[in-house]
Coordinates of C-alpha atoms and ligand atoms in Angstrom, one line a residue:
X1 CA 12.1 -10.8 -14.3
X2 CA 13.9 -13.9 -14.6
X3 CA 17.1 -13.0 -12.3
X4 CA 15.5 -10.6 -10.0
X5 CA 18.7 -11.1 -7.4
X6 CA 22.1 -12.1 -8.1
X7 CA 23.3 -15.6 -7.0
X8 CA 25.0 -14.0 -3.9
X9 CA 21.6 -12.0 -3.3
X10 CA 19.6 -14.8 -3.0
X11 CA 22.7 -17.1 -1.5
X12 CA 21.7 -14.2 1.0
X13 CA 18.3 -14.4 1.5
X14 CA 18.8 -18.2 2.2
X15 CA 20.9 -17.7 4.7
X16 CA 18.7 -15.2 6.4
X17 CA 15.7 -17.1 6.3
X18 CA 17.9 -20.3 7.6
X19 CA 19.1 -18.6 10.5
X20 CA 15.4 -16.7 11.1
X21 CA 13.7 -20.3 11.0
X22 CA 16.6 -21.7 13.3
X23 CA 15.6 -18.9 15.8
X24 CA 12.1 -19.4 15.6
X25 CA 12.4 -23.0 16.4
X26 CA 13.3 -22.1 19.7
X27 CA 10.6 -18.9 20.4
X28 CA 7.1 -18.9 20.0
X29 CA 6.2 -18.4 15.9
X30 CA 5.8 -15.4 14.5
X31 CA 4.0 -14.1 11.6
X32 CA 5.2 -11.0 9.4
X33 CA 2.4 -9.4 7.9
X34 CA 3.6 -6.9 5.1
X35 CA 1.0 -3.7 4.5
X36 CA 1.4 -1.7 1.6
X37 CA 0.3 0.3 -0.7
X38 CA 0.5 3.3 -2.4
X39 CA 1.0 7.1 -0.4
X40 CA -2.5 7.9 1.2
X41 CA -3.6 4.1 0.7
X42 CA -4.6 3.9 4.1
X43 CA -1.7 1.6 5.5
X44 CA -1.1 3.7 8.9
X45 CA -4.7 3.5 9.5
X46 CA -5.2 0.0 9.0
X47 CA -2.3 -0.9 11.1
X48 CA -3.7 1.2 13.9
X49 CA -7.4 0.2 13.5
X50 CA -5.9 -3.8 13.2
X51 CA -3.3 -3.6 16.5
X52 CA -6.8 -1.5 18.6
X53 CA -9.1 -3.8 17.9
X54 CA -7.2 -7.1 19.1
X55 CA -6.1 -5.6 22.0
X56 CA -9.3 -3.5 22.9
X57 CA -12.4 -6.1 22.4
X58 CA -13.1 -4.7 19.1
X59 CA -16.6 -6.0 17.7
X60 CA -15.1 -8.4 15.4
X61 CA -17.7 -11.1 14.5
X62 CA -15.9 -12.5 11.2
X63 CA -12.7 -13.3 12.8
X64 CA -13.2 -16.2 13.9
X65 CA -10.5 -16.9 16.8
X66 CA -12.0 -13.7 18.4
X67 CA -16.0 -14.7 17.9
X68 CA -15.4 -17.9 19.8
X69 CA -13.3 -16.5 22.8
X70 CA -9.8 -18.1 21.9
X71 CA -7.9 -15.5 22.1
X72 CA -7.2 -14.4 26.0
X73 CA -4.9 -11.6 25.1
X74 CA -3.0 -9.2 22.5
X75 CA -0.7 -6.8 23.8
X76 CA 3.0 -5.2 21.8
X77 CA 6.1 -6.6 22.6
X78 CA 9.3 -5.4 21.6
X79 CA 9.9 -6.0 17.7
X80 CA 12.5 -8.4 16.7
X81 CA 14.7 -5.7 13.9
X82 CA 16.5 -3.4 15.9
X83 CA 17.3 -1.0 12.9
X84 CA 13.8 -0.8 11.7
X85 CA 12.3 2.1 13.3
X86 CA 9.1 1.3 15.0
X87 CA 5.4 1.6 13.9
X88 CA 4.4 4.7 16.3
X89 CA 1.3 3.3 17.1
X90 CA 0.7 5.5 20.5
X91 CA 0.7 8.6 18.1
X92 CA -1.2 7.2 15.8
X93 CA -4.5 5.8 18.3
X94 CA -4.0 9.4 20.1
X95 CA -4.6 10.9 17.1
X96 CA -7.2 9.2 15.6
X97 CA -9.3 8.2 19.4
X98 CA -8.5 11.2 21.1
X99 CA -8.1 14.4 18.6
X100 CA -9.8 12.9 16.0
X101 CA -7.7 13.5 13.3
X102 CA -6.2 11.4 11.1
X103 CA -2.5 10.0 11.5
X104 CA 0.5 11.7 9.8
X105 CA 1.8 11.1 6.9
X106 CA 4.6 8.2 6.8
X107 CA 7.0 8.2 4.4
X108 CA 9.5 4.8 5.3
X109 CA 9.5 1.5 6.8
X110 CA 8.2 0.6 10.3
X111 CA 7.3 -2.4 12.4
X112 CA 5.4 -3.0 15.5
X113 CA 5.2 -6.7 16.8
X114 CA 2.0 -7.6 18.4
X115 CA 1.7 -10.8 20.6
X116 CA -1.8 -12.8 20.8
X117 CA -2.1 -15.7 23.2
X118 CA -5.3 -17.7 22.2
X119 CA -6.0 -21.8 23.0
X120 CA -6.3 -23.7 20.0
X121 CA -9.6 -25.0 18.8
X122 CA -8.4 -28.6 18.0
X123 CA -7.0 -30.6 20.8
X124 CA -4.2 -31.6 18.6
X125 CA -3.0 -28.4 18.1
X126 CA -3.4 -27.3 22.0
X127 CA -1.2 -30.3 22.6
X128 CA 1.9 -29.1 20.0
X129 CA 1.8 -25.6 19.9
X130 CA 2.5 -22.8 22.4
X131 CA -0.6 -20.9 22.1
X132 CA 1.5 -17.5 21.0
X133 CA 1.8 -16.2 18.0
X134 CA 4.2 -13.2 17.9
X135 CA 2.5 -10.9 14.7
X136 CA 5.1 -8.7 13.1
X137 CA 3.6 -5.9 11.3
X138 CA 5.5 -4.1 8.5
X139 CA 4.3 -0.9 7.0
X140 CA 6.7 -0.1 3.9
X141 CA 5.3 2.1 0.8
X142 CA 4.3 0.6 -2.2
X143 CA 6.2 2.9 -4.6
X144 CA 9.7 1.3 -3.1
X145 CA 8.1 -2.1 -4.5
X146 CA 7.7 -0.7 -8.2
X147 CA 11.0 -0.2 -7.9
X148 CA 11.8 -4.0 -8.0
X149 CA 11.0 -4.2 -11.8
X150 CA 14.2 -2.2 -12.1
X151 CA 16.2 -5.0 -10.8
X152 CA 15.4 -6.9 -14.2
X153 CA 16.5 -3.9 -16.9
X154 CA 19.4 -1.9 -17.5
X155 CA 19.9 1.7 -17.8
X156 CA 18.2 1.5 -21.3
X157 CA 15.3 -0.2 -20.8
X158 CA 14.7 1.9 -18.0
X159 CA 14.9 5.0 -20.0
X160 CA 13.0 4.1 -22.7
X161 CA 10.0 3.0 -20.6
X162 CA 10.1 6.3 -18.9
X163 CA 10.4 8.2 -22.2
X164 CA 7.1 6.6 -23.7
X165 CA 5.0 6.5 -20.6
X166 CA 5.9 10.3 -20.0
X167 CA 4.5 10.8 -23.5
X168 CA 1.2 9.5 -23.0
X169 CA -1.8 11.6 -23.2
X170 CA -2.5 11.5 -19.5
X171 CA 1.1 12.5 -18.4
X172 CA 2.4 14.1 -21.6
X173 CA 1.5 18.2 -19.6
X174 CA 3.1 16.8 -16.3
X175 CA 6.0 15.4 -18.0
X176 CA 6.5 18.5 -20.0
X177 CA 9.6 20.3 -18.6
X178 CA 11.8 16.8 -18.2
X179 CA 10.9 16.0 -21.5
X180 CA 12.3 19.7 -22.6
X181 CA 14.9 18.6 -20.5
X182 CA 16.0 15.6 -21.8
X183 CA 15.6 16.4 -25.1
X184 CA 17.9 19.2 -25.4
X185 CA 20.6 16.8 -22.9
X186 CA 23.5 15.3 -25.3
X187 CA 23.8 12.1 -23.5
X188 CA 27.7 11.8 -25.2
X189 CA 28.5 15.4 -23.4
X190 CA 30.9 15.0 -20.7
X191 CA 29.8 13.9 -17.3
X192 CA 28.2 17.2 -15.4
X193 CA 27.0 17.4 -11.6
X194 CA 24.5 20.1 -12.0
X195 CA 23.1 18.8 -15.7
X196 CA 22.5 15.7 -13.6
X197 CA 20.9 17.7 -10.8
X198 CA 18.8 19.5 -13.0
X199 CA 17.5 16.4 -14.3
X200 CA 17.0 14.6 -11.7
X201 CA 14.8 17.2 -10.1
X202 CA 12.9 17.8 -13.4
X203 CA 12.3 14.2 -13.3
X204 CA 11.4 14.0 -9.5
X205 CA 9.2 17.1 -10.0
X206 CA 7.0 15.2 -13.0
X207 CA 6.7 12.5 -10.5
X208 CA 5.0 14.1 -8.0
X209 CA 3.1 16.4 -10.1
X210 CA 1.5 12.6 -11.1
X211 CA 0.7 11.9 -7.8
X212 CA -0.4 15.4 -6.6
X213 CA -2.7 15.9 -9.6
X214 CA -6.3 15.3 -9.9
X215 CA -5.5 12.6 -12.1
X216 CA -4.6 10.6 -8.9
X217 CA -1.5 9.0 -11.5
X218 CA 0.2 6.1 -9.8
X219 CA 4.1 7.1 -9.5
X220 CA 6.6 5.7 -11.5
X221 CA 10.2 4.0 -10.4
X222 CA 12.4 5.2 -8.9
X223 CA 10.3 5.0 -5.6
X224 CA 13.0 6.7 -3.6
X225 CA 13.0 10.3 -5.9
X226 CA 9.3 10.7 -4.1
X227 CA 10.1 9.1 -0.7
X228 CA 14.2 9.4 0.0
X229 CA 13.9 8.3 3.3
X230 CA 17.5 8.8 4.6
X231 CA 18.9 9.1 0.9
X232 CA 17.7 12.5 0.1
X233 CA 21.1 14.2 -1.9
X234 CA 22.6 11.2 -2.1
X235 CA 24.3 10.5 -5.7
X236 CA 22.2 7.3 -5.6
X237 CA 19.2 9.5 -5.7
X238 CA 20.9 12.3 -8.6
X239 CA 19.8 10.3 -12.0
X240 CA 17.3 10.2 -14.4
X241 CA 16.2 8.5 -17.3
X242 CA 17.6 9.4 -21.1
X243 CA 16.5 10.2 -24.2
X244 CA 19.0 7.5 -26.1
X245 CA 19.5 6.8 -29.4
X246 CA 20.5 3.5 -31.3
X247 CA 21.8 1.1 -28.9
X248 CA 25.5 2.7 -28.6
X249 CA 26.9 1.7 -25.6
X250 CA 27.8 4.7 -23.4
X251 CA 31.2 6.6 -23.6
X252 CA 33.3 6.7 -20.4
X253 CA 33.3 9.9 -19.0
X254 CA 30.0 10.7 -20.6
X255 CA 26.5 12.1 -18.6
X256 CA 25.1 8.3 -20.2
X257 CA 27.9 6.3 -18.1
X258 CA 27.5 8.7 -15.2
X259 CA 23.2 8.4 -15.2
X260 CA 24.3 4.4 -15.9
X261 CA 26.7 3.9 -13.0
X262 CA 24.2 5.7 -10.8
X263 CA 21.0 4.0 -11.8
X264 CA 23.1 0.4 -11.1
X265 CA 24.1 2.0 -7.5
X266 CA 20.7 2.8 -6.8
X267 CA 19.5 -0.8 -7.9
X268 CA 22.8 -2.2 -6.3
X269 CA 22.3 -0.2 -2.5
X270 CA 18.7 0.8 -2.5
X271 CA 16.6 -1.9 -4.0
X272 CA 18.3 -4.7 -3.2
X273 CA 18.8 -4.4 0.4
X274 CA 15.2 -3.7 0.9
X275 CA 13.8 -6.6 -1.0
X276 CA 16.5 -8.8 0.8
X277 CA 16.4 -7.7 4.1
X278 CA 12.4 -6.9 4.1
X279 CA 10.0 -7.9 1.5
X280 CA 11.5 -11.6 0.7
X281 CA 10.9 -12.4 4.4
X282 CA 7.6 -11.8 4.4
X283 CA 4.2 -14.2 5.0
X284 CA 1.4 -12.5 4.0
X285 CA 0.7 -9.8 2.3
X286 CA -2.4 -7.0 1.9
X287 CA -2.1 -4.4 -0.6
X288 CA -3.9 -1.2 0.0
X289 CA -5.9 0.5 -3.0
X290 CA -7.3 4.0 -3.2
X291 CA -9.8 2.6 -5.2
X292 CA -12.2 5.7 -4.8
X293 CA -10.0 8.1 -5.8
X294 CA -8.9 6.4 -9.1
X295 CA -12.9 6.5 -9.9
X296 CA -13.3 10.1 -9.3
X297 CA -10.7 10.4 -11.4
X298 CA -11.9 8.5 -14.4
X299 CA -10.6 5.4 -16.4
X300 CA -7.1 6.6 -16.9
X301 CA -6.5 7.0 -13.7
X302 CA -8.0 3.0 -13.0
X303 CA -5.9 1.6 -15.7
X304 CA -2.9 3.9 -14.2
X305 CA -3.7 1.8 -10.8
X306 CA -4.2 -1.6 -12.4
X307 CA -0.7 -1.1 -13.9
X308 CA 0.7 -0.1 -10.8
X309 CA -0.9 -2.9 -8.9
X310 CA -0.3 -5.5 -11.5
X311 CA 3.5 -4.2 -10.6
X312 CA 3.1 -4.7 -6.9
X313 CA 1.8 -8.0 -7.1
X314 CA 5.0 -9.3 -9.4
X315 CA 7.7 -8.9 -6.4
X316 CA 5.2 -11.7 -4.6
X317 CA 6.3 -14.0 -6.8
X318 CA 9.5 -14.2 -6.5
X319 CA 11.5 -17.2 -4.8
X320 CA 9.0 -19.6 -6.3
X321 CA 10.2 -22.0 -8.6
X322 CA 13.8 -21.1 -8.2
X323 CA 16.5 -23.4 -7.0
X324 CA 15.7 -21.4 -3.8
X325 CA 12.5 -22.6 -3.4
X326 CA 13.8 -24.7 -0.3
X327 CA 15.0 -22.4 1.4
X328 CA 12.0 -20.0 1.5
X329 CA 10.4 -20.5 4.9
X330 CA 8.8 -17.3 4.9
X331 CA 7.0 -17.4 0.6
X332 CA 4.2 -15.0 0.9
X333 CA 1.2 -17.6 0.8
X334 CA -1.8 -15.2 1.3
X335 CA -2.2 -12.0 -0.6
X336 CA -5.2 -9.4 0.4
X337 CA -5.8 -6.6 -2.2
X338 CA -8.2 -4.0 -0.4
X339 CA -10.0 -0.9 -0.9
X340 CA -10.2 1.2 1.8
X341 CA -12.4 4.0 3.0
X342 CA -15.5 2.1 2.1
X343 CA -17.5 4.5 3.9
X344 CA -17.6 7.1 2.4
X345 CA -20.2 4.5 0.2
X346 CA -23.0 3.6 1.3
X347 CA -23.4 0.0 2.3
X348 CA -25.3 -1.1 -1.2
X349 CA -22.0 0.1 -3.3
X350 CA -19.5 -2.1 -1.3
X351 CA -20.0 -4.5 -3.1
X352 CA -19.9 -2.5 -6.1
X353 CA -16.6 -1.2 -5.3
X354 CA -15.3 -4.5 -4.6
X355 CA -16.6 -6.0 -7.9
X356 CA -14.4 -3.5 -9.2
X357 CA -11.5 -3.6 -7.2
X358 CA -11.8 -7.3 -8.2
X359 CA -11.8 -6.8 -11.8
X360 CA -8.5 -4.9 -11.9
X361 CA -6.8 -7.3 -9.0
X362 CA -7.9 -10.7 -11.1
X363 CA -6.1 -8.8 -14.7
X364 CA -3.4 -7.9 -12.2
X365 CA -3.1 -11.0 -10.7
X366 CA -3.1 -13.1 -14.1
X367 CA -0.6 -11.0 -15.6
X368 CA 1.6 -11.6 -12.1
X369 CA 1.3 -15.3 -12.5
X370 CA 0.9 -16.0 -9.1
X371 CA -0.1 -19.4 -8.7
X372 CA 0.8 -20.7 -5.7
X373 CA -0.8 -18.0 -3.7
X374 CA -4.0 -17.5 -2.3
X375 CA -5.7 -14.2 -3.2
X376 CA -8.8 -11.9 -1.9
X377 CA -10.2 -9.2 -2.4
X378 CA -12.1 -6.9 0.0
X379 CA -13.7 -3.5 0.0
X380 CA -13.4 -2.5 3.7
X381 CA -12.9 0.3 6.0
X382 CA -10.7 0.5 8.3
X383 CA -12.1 3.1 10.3
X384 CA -15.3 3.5 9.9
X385 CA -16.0 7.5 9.8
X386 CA -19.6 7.7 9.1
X387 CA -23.0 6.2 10.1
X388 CA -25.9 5.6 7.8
X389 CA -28.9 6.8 7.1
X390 CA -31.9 7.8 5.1
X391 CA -33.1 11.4 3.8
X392 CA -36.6 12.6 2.0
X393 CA -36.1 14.0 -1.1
X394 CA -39.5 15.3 -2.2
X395 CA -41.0 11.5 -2.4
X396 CA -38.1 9.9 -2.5
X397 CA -36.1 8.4 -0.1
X398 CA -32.2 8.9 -0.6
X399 CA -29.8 6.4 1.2
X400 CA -27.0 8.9 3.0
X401 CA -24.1 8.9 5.1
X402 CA -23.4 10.7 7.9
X403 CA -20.6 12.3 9.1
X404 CA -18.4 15.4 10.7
X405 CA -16.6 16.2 7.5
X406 CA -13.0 17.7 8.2
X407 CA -12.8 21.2 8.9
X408 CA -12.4 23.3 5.1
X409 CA -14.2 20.4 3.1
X410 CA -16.7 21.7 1.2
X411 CA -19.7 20.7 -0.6
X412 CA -21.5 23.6 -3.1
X413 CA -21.7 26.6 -1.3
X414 CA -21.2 25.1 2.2
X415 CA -17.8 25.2 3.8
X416 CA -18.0 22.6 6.9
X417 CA -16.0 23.7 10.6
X418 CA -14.8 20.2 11.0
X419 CA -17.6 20.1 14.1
X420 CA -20.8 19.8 12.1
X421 CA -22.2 16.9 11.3
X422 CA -24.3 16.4 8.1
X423 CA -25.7 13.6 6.1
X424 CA -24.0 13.3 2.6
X425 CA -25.5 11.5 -0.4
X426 CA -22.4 9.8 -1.9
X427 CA -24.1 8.8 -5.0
X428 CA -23.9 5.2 -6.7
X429 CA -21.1 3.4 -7.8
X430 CA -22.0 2.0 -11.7
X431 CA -24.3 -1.5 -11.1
X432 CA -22.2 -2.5 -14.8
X433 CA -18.5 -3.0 -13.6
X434 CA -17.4 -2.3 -16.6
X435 CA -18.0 1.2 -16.9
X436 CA -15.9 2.1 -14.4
X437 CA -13.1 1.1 -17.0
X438 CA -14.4 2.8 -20.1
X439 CA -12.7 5.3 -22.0
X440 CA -15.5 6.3 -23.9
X441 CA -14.7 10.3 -23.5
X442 CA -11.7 9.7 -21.1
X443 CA -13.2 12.8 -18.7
X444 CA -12.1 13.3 -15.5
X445 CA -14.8 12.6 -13.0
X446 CA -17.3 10.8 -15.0
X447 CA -17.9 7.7 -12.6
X448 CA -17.2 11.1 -9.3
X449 CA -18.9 10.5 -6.5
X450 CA -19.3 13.2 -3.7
X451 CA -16.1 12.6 -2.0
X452 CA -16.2 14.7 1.1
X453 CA -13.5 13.9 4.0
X454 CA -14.8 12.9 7.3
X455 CA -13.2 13.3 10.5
X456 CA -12.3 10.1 12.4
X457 CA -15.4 9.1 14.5
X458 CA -16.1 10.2 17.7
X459 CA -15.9 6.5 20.0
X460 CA -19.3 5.2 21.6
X461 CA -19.2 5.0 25.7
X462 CA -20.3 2.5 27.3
X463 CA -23.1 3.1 30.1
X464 CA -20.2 3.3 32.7
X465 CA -17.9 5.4 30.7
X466 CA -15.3 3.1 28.9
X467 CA -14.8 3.9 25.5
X468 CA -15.5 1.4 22.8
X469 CA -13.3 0.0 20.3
X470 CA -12.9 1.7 16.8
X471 CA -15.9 1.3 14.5
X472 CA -14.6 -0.5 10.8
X473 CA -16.2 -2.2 8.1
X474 CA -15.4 -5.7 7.0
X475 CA -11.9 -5.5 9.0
X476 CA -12.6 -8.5 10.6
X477 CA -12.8 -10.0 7.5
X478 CA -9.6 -9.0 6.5
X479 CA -8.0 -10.3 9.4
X480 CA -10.0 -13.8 8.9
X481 CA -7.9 -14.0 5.9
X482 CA -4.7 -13.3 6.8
X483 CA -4.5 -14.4 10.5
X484 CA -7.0 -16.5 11.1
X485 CA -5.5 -20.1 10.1
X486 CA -2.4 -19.3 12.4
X487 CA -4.6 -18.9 15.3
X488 CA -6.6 -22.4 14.6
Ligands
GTP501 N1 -13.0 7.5 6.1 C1 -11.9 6.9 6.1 N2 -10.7 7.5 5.7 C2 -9.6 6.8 5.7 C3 -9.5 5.4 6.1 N3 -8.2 5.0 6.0 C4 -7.6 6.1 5.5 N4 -8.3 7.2 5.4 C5 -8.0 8.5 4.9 O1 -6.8 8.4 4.1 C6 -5.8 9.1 4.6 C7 -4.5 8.4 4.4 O2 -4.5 7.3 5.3 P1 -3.1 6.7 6.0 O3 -3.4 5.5 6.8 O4 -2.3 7.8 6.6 O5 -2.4 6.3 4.6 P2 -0.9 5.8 4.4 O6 -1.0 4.8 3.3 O7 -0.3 5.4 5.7 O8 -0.3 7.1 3.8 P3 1.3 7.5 3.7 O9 1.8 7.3 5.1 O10 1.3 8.9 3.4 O11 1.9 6.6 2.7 C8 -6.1 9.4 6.0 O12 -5.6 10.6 6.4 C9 -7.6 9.5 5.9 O13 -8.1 10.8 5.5 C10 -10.7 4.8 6.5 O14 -10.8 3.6 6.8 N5 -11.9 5.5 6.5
MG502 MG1 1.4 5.9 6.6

């Protein structure tokens, strides 16, 4: 991981960060906030729940800048990157306020710039600084950043490591039709369009079997074949790795030099823009986790995500330590790892959950080596979908949560109308941390809780009919962490 970018990459990124410090010497300073995670993390959600709360009064008690009245105002202004399409955040509050449904699906990059003015709590700083801070926020999915490993290994490597993780145990059934594939392929053959088709899209289909399946598998590079943005087609997009022998070196003309030259174009016009133009100009950083639906699906699927986090984490590190280290104005300093959808738990696992989440983040984070960087961990909702409660069960009292779950979840025999509401018993996370991780019989669903889907929740009014902000858990404290110094 040495020589992530080529000298003219990061001659590059200098320059871009010279010129975007340059600019911001002369405007108010700005933040850039990266959210990621992986698909159905909770990034568009968090985004919108954030941006509402600032600009609506949200109860926000942790965050400090709010608590004690310093900030006067938050309101969107028009984001600085004119090619980056915008963060629909309209849609998204419409959706999830008014039809109480949950956002859309997006599949690429956005970014919505949010501007708070606040009055400094030290007299010192209200003397210096301009009481503004422009927030850029930049949703991107996680799978195009486990794509950055690539940067670091040639066709080979890359090959290889798909050929043995496709034949582990958990992915060996999924895999099964690429592997056919690729086995039968004579890499030496002459160079074929439609052989490369048809293994590309054997490839592409294992990957999102992974993701689809109960198994809740993290994807595999390259993050493009499951989310193509504007490259769908494209020849960029038409590889896939190789069963390859001893270490020949590939014949011209052959399907090996034609999967080669194609994996270095992808790494070449796909990766490395993305990491230049977005990811190295980042500040800080919060990674999303589906931690809940890793522990439905059992310890393979939470060493699958600790993996796939431990790989999200590494492109943070980079542009440390380098002879580029001076030029980095914008290093990624704080990095939040949080687990959303915290309530569909009740309140006395949170901190259950985020003693897990913390136990894979602190592996993932060692392996990383990312001194130099803070690091948190949270277990949090976003948007808080259900209330809680309590429910007699013969002498006992069960803890539950209650909620309209969406219309077509089920739980036994009951099929719910999406209008209903009822109280759920979630069940316990495991008091022993460990256990979440142990493979003792590998099954699917050992550590399951009842996972129902809520529908967003219907907003309190107030006594003269204005609507109330979105209900979260521990947001505030997420944006304590990765806001709150700038706004000192
Ligand atoms: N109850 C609850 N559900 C949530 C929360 N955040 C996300 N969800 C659920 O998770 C789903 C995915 O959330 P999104 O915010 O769309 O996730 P994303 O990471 O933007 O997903 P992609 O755009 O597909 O990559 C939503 O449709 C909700 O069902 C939360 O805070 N509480
Ligand atoms: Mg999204």
């Amino acid at each position: 991981m040495a020589s992530l970018t080529s000298f003219t990459d990061e001659a590059r990124i200098a320059l871009d960060t010279l010129t975007g410090r340059a600019a911001t010497m002369f405007s108010s300073p700005s933040l850039r906030l990266g959210v990621t995670g992986l698909s159905r993390a909770g990034k568009t959600v968090f985004i919108t729940a954030l941006v509402h709360n600032l600009i609506h009064g949200g109860r926000l008690p942790l965050f400090e800048a709010r608590k004690s009245g310093r900030i006067s105002r938050a309101r969107l202004e028009e984001q600085p990157d004119d090619a980056v399409p915008r963060f629909q955040y309209e849609d998204h509050v419409e959706a999830l306020v008014n039809a109480r449904i949950w956002p859309d699906s997006t599949r690429a990059i956005s970014e919505l710039r949010l501007t708070v003015e606040y009055e400094s709590a030290s007299g010192w700083n209200r003397m210096f600084s301009s009481g503004r801070l422009a927030i850029d926020i930049v949703d991107y999915p996680g799978e195009w950043l486990l794509d950055l490993p690539l940067l670091g290994k040639d066709f080979r490597e890359f090959s290889k490591e798909a050929v043995d993780l496709a034949a582990l145990p958990v992915r060996a059934d999924l895999a099964a039709q690429w592997r056919e594939l690729a086995v039968t392929v004579d890499p030496d053959a002459d160079a074929d369009e439609m052989t490369a088709r048809r293994l590309a899209e054997a490839f592409a289909g294992y990957l999102r079997a992974c993701k689809l399946d109960e198994r809740a598998l993290s994807t595999l590079p390259p993050g493009r074949f499951l989310m193509p943005g504007d490259l769908d087609g494209s020849p960029a997009l038409t590889f896939s790795p190789l069963v390859l022998g001893d270490g020949k070196p590939a014949r011209s003309g052959s399907l090996q030099a034609m999967m080669e030259r194609r994996y270095e174009a992808y790494k070449t016009h796909v990766i490395k823009p993305f990491f230049r133009e977005h990811v190295a100009r980042l500040d800080r950083q919060i990674v999303l986790v589906d931690a809940l639906q890793a522990l439905n699906a059992g310890p393979w699927a939470m060493a699958d995500l600790e993996r796939a986090l431990g790989e999200i984490l590494a492109c943070f590190r980079i542009g440390r330590g380098g002879f580029l280290t001076d030029f980095f104005s914008h290093r990624i300093d704080r990095i939040l790892v949080a687990a959303t959808k915290a309530d569909h738990l009740h309140h006395e696992s949170h901190d259950r959950l985020q003693a897990i989440v913390k136990r894979i983040a602190d592996r993932a984070v060692k392996r990383a080596d990312l001194t130099g960087a803070e690091v948190d961990v949270l277990a949090m909702a976003a948007v808080r979908a259900t209330r809680e409660g309590t429910v007699k069960h013969g002498r006992e009292e069960l803890p539950v949560i209650i909620g309209t779950p969406l219309k077509g979840e089920t739980i036994g025999d009951e099929v719910f109308d999406g209008k209903t509401e009822t109280a759920v018993f979630p069940g316990d996370l495991p008091a022993r941390t460990d256990s979440a991780f142990e493979t003792a019989s590998g099954e699917i669903g050992e550590n399951a809780i009842r996972f129902v889907r809520f529908r967003p929740p219907k907003l309190e009014r107030t006594a003269d009919g204005v609507t109330l902000s979105l209900p979260h858990i521990r947001l505030d404290r997420a944006m304590q962490f990765l806001l709150g110094d700038r706004l000192a």
